[in-house]
Short mmCIF file of C-alpha atoms in Angstrom, two decimals:
data_model
loop_
_atom_site.label_atom_id
_atom_site.label_comp_id
_atom_site.label_asym_id
_atom_site.label_seq_id
_atom_site.Cartn_x
_atom_site.Cartn_y
_atom_site.Cartn_z
CA UNK A 216 104.64 58.77 26.94
CA UNK A 217 105.73 55.32 29.52
CA UNK A 218 107.11 51.66 29.58
CA UNK A 219 104.04 50.33 31.26
CA UNK A 220 104.72 47.10 33.18
CA UNK A 221 101.73 45.76 34.29
CA UNK A 222 98.94 44.45 32.02
CA UNK A 223 96.14 45.02 34.89
CA UNK A 224 96.41 48.85 34.53
CA UNK A 225 95.56 48.83 30.03
CA UNK A 226 92.14 50.75 30.02
CA UNK A 227 90.13 48.82 26.83
CA UNK A 228 87.05 49.06 24.79
CA UNK A 229 83.88 47.62 26.51
CA UNK A 230 80.27 47.65 24.64
CA UNK A 231 77.97 49.98 26.17
CA UNK A 232 74.50 48.55 28.39
CA UNK A 233 73.60 51.99 28.07
CA UNK A 234 72.71 52.01 24.45
CA UNK A 235 70.35 49.89 21.66
CA UNK A 236 73.66 47.87 19.98
CA UNK A 237 72.73 49.10 16.55
CA UNK A 238 74.14 53.40 17.74
CA UNK A 239 77.36 51.64 19.43
CA UNK A 240 79.86 54.27 17.98
CA UNK A 241 82.23 51.87 15.45
CA UNK A 242 80.25 48.79 16.59
CA UNK A 243 77.31 49.39 14.89
CA UNK A 244 78.96 50.63 11.88
CA UNK A 245 81.37 47.76 11.67
CA UNK A 246 78.49 45.38 11.93
CA UNK A 247 76.09 47.18 9.15
CA UNK A 248 79.04 46.48 6.99
CA UNK A 249 79.96 43.00 7.55
CA UNK A 250 76.44 42.01 7.32
CA UNK A 251 76.57 43.38 3.85
CA UNK A 252 79.24 41.98 2.63
CA UNK A 253 78.45 38.45 3.55
CA UNK A 254 75.03 39.10 1.51
CA UNK A 255 77.10 40.64 -0.90
CA UNK A 256 79.67 37.44 -0.95
CA UNK A 257 76.69 34.88 -0.64
CA UNK A 258 74.88 36.66 -3.91
CA UNK A 259 78.14 36.88 -5.87
CA UNK A 260 79.20 33.06 -5.89
CA UNK A 261 75.70 32.13 -7.42
CA UNK A 262 77.69 32.80 -10.49
CA UNK A 263 79.49 30.17 -10.10
CA UNK A 264 76.77 27.53 -9.85
CA UNK A 265 74.95 28.86 -12.58
CA UNK A 266 78.52 29.16 -15.44
CA UNK A 267 78.74 25.06 -13.73
CA UNK A 268 75.48 24.11 -14.93
CA UNK A 269 75.44 26.02 -18.24
CA UNK A 270 78.44 23.76 -19.04
CA UNK A 271 76.39 20.40 -18.61
CA UNK A 272 74.97 22.40 -22.00
CA UNK A 273 78.51 22.76 -23.41
CA UNK A 274 79.92 19.38 -24.31
CA UNK A 275 82.06 19.99 -21.16
CA UNK A 276 81.86 16.38 -20.02
CA UNK A 277 80.77 15.63 -15.56
CA UNK A 278 83.60 16.42 -14.27
CA UNK A 279 84.50 20.17 -15.17
CA UNK A 280 80.67 21.10 -13.83
CA UNK A 281 80.73 19.40 -10.84
CA UNK A 282 84.01 20.68 -10.09
CA UNK A 283 82.58 24.41 -10.24
CA UNK A 284 79.23 23.62 -8.37
CA UNK A 285 81.70 22.09 -5.76
CA UNK A 286 84.16 24.97 -5.23
CA UNK A 287 80.77 27.27 -5.41
CA UNK A 288 78.91 25.14 -2.72
CA UNK A 289 82.13 25.74 -0.51
CA UNK A 290 82.61 29.03 -1.04
CA UNK A 291 78.75 29.81 -0.40
CA UNK A 292 78.82 27.67 2.99
CA UNK A 293 81.78 29.91 4.06
CA UNK A 294 79.96 32.93 3.37
CA UNK A 295 76.79 31.38 4.99
CA UNK A 296 78.43 30.21 8.12
CA UNK A 297 80.33 33.56 8.74
CA UNK A 298 77.04 36.03 8.46
CA UNK A 299 75.04 32.94 10.86
CA UNK A 300 77.71 33.01 13.40
CA UNK A 301 78.64 36.49 13.42
CA UNK A 302 75.93 38.94 12.45
CA UNK A 303 72.42 39.81 14.92
CA UNK A 304 69.62 39.42 13.19
CA UNK A 305 68.17 43.23 12.38
CA UNK A 306 66.09 43.21 15.67
CA UNK A 307 68.82 42.49 17.76
CA UNK A 308 70.49 46.00 15.95
CA UNK A 309 67.17 47.46 18.71
CA UNK A 310 68.35 45.81 22.02
CA UNK A 311 71.32 46.79 24.08
CA UNK A 312 73.44 44.33 25.40
CA UNK A 313 73.40 43.22 29.19
CA UNK A 314 76.72 42.78 30.71
CA UNK A 315 77.85 39.49 33.07
CA UNK A 316 80.73 39.66 35.38
CA UNK A 317 82.07 35.86 35.64
CA UNK A 318 82.58 34.06 39.17
CA UNK A 319 85.36 32.71 40.30
CA UNK A 320 84.07 29.13 39.71
CA UNK A 321 81.37 30.26 37.02
CA UNK A 322 83.73 29.62 33.93
CA UNK A 323 84.53 26.08 32.48
CA UNK A 324 85.49 24.95 29.59
CA UNK A 325 85.32 21.30 26.81
CA UNK A 326 87.27 21.60 24.71
CA UNK A 327 86.81 24.64 22.39
CA UNK A 328 83.39 24.81 24.08
CA UNK A 329 83.43 27.48 26.87
CA UNK A 330 80.70 27.28 30.03
CA UNK A 331 79.86 30.49 31.76
CA UNK A 332 77.30 30.38 34.78
CA UNK A 333 74.93 33.46 34.84
CA UNK A 334 73.32 35.04 37.93
CA UNK A 335 70.32 32.77 36.98
CA UNK A 336 71.83 29.36 37.47
CA UNK A 337 71.81 29.12 33.37
CA UNK A 338 75.08 28.32 31.69
CA UNK A 339 75.98 29.99 28.71
CA UNK A 340 77.50 27.28 25.94
CA UNK A 341 79.83 28.79 23.13
CA UNK A 342 82.65 27.91 20.90
CA UNK A 343 85.92 29.88 20.46
CA UNK A 344 89.57 29.57 19.87
CA UNK A 345 92.15 29.39 21.96
CA UNK A 346 93.20 33.93 21.98
CA UNK A 347 89.24 34.10 23.39
CA UNK A 348 89.72 31.10 25.76
CA UNK A 349 92.40 32.90 27.28
CA UNK A 350 90.91 36.50 26.86
CA UNK A 351 87.70 35.31 29.15
CA UNK A 352 90.39 33.25 31.70
CA UNK A 353 92.13 36.93 32.16
CA UNK A 354 88.93 39.32 31.60
CA UNK A 355 85.70 37.15 33.73
CA UNK A 356 82.85 39.59 31.81
CA UNK A 357 80.59 39.09 28.70
CA UNK A 358 78.48 40.88 27.21
CA UNK A 359 74.82 39.27 25.95
CA UNK A 360 72.81 40.51 23.22
CA UNK A 361 69.15 38.59 22.87
CA UNK A 362 66.68 37.34 25.12
CA UNK A 363 66.32 33.60 24.31
CA UNK A 364 67.83 30.58 24.55
CA UNK A 365 69.92 31.32 21.24
CA UNK A 366 72.52 35.29 22.26
CA UNK A 367 75.35 36.80 20.75
CA UNK A 368 78.17 37.06 22.86
CA UNK A 369 80.48 40.12 23.10
CA UNK A 370 84.26 40.48 24.63
CA UNK A 371 86.26 42.93 26.63
CA UNK A 372 88.71 44.56 23.78
CA UNK A 373 86.69 43.51 20.77
CA UNK A 374 83.72 44.55 18.73
CA UNK A 375 83.68 41.37 17.36
CA UNK A 376 80.80 38.95 18.43
CA UNK A 377 80.12 35.20 18.52
CA UNK A 378 76.20 33.17 18.53
CA UNK A 379 75.61 31.16 21.44
CA UNK A 380 73.26 29.69 23.34
CA UNK A 381 72.24 29.06 26.90
CA UNK A 382 71.60 25.37 28.50
CA UNK A 383 70.74 24.47 31.70
CA UNK A 384 74.03 22.93 32.65
CA UNK A 385 77.53 23.30 32.21
CA UNK A 386 79.44 21.81 28.50
CA UNK A 387 79.52 17.69 29.50
CA UNK A 388 83.09 16.86 30.45
CA UNK A 389 83.58 20.25 31.21
CA UNK A 390 86.93 21.29 33.33
CA UNK A 391 87.19 24.31 35.65
CA UNK A 392 89.63 27.31 34.10
CA UNK A 393 91.89 29.05 36.22
CA UNK A 394 92.36 32.52 35.88
CA UNK A 395 95.02 33.24 33.23
CA UNK A 396 98.03 35.14 34.22
CA UNK A 397 98.95 37.98 32.05
CA UNK A 398 102.61 39.49 30.33
CA UNK A 399 103.37 42.85 30.44
CA UNK A 400 106.42 41.63 26.74
CA UNK A 401 103.93 41.31 23.76
CA UNK A 402 106.78 38.67 22.98
CA UNK A 403 105.41 36.44 25.68
CA UNK A 404 101.74 37.99 26.04
CA UNK A 405 99.42 34.47 25.50
CA UNK A 406 96.79 35.98 24.37
CA UNK A 407 98.54 37.91 21.80
CA UNK A 408 100.58 35.29 20.88
CA UNK A 409 96.99 32.58 20.09
CA UNK A 410 95.17 35.56 18.09
CA UNK A 411 98.73 35.58 15.75
CA UNK A 412 98.43 32.36 15.62
CA UNK A 413 94.76 31.90 14.62
CA UNK A 414 95.69 34.78 11.82
CA UNK A 415 98.34 32.16 10.57
CA UNK A 416 96.41 29.96 10.30
CA UNK A 417 93.91 31.94 8.59
CA UNK A 418 96.39 32.72 6.04
CA UNK A 419 97.63 29.28 5.57
CA UNK A 420 93.26 28.30 4.99
CA UNK A 421 93.60 31.07 2.17
CA UNK A 422 96.48 29.99 0.44
CA UNK A 423 95.89 26.70 0.08
CA UNK A 424 91.93 27.88 -1.59
CA UNK A 425 93.73 30.52 -3.89
CA UNK A 426 95.97 27.36 -4.80
CA UNK A 427 92.64 25.40 -5.48
CA UNK A 428 91.34 28.78 -7.73
CA UNK A 429 94.33 28.68 -9.57
CA UNK A 430 94.62 25.00 -10.38
CA UNK A 431 90.29 25.25 -11.52
CA UNK A 432 91.17 28.31 -13.43
CA UNK A 433 93.62 26.20 -15.51
CA UNK A 434 90.85 24.05 -15.60
CA UNK A 435 88.65 25.67 -16.87
CA UNK A 436 91.46 27.40 -19.66
CA UNK A 437 92.58 23.48 -20.68
CA UNK A 438 88.83 22.63 -21.06
CA UNK A 439 87.66 26.38 -23.09
CA UNK A 440 89.98 27.70 -25.25
CA UNK A 441 88.17 30.71 -25.62
CA UNK A 442 88.28 31.42 -21.94
CA UNK A 443 92.37 31.66 -22.34
CA UNK A 444 93.78 34.58 -21.30
CA UNK A 445 90.53 35.30 -18.39
CA UNK A 446 91.73 32.28 -17.01
CA UNK A 447 95.84 32.94 -16.89
CA UNK A 448 94.79 36.16 -15.59
CA UNK A 449 93.16 34.61 -12.64
CA UNK A 450 94.99 31.75 -12.58
CA UNK A 451 98.20 34.03 -12.28
CA UNK A 452 96.73 36.35 -10.07
CA UNK A 453 95.36 33.54 -7.75
CA UNK A 454 99.29 32.19 -7.01
CA UNK A 455 100.38 35.93 -6.49
CA UNK A 456 97.86 35.93 -4.08
CA UNK A 457 98.96 32.50 -2.43
CA UNK A 458 102.41 33.03 -2.26
CA UNK A 459 101.68 36.78 -0.40
CA UNK A 460 99.47 34.97 2.54
CA UNK A 461 101.54 31.94 2.45
CA UNK A 462 104.05 33.97 3.03
CA UNK A 463 102.84 36.51 6.19
CA UNK A 464 101.80 33.38 7.49
CA UNK A 465 104.85 32.46 8.34
CA UNK A 466 105.28 35.88 9.73
CA UNK A 467 102.44 36.10 11.90
CA UNK A 468 103.12 32.67 12.96
CA UNK A 469 106.28 34.05 14.82
CA UNK A 470 105.39 35.87 18.42
CA UNK A 471 106.44 39.93 18.20
CA UNK A 472 110.50 40.17 19.24
CA UNK A 473 109.46 43.56 21.60
CA UNK A 474 109.74 43.34 25.36
CA UNK A 475 107.67 45.79 26.50
CA UNK A 476 104.97 48.00 25.58
CA UNK A 477 104.99 51.72 24.90
CA UNK A 478 102.01 54.08 25.78
CA UNK A 479 101.46 56.87 24.11
CA UNK A 480 98.61 59.81 24.56
CA UNK A 481 96.66 59.54 20.96
CA UNK A 482 94.12 61.77 20.00
CA UNK A 483 91.93 61.37 16.90
CA UNK A 484 91.70 64.20 14.09
CA UNK A 485 88.09 62.87 13.13
CA UNK A 486 85.73 59.83 13.48
CA UNK A 487 86.96 56.45 12.68
CA UNK A 488 86.04 55.63 9.23
CA UNK A 489 84.76 52.56 7.86
CA UNK A 490 85.31 50.87 5.20
CA UNK A 491 83.12 48.49 3.12
CA UNK A 492 84.44 45.20 4.34
CA UNK A 493 84.62 46.81 7.46
CA UNK A 494 88.17 47.71 7.85
CA UNK A 495 88.96 50.78 10.03
CA UNK A 496 90.80 53.94 8.72
CA UNK A 497 92.07 56.73 11.58
CA UNK A 498 94.64 58.87 11.89
CA UNK A 499 95.35 62.02 14.69
CA UNK A 500 98.41 62.92 16.98
CA UNK A 501 101.05 62.10 19.50
CA UNK A 502 103.72 62.74 21.32
CA UNK A 503 107.08 60.97 21.74
CA UNK A 504 109.20 60.83 24.69
CA UNK A 505 111.27 64.45 23.61
CA UNK A 506 107.78 66.26 23.18
CA UNK A 507 107.82 66.09 19.38
CA UNK A 508 104.11 65.59 18.73
CA UNK A 509 103.70 63.47 15.44
CA UNK A 510 101.25 62.36 13.43
CA UNK A 511 99.97 58.41 13.10
CA UNK A 512 97.49 56.60 10.32
CA UNK A 513 96.02 53.46 10.28
CA UNK A 514 94.76 52.15 7.14
CA UNK A 515 92.50 49.15 6.90
CA UNK A 516 92.98 48.58 10.86
CA UNK A 517 91.27 45.97 12.63
CA UNK A 518 87.86 47.37 13.96
CA UNK A 519 88.78 46.12 17.47
CA UNK A 520 92.21 48.46 17.01
CA UNK A 521 90.36 51.28 16.21
CA UNK A 522 87.48 50.87 18.78
CA UNK A 523 90.10 50.99 21.56
CA UNK A 524 92.24 53.69 20.62
CA UNK A 525 88.97 55.32 20.13
CA UNK A 526 87.49 54.88 23.14
CA UNK A 527 90.70 54.78 25.77
CA UNK A 528 93.26 58.04 23.63
CA UNK A 529 95.90 55.51 24.18
CA UNK A 530 98.32 53.81 21.45
CA UNK A 531 100.32 50.56 22.22
CA UNK A 532 103.74 50.81 20.58
CA UNK A 533 105.76 47.08 20.72
CA UNK A 534 108.43 48.57 21.45
CA UNK A 535 110.56 51.28 20.84
CA UNK A 536 108.31 53.89 18.45
CA UNK A 537 110.73 55.23 15.71
CA UNK A 538 109.38 58.11 14.01
CA UNK A 539 109.12 57.82 10.06
CA UNK A 540 107.99 53.92 10.17
CA UNK A 541 105.59 51.45 10.37
CA UNK A 542 104.76 50.03 13.99
CA UNK A 543 103.48 46.72 15.63
CA UNK A 544 100.54 48.35 17.97
CA UNK A 545 97.89 46.48 19.89
CA UNK A 546 96.69 46.14 23.73
CA UNK A 547 98.43 44.25 26.23
CA UNK A 548 96.67 41.43 26.99
CA UNK A 549 93.80 41.35 24.31
CA UNK A 550 93.24 39.78 20.75
CA UNK A 551 93.97 43.05 18.96
CA UNK A 552 97.14 43.51 16.89
CA UNK A 553 97.63 46.44 13.80
CA UNK A 554 100.40 48.64 12.30
CA UNK A 555 100.18 51.73 12.94
CA UNK A 556 102.23 54.96 10.89
CA UNK A 557 104.17 57.15 12.76
CA UNK A 558 105.30 60.99 11.21
#
């Protein structure tokens, strides 16, 4: 066990340009799982428009069918956007990534749009949230997948990719991005703090959607008494889910209280297993400072967290490891966060 004060010493998962992207361990399987999830989500969403259209012929009036179709349309648009931005086309899975180091003056930003100057003088443009902008500022390296003006871009330490485009000029009004000064403290880590804020925003959005769904279910129950119990069950479940998401959003909105990272060596007891929706499951053994060997396990983990543990053989615990309880884990300087059970 070692308390590490310098985040630049932290090894992390990186995409391998020597293999086709679809064959990369964890990354390829992750892409397959989220691709199927997005396709299934789009398919299931079509049930709601059919239900809404059927309501026009049952005397339900105008407001309820229109509300059903609007709700279905918003969910379908979300699934399509997710698939477009995060899931490369099947043909790209047969191609390898291309790695590029970013020159000191080759990174600029215009709001959420980041510009990266490529070796041939053209500019990669990609829209990123704060955590990924800070990640690029600190670890100036990208991986591109695709050969045309439309590509996917990968980043250090994470398995997720983003759709991007290549232009002849940088974004209008862009300014240079200075190097990021990291922190060895989980509480003060700017990348991790931005990542937690993003998770909090997503949880608040999920809570708002579930509240909308609960209200919609009550509306359906009022106009269609035959759906009484089904609508009430949906409304109750949505309300409970909204409450849970809102509570978790407050937790993620605050920085981690730990002031240091503790590095533990990790030995997996088998391959990383990917769930149906892209979450990872892994377990193994680690050694504490007093020489005790204890088991660890992660269920429904961020695939980036699993990829870093598998690639580096390290666990980074926020604070002092305490066997027999759940601990926060991550990778210093990267938007990677998870929970590990020790013992």
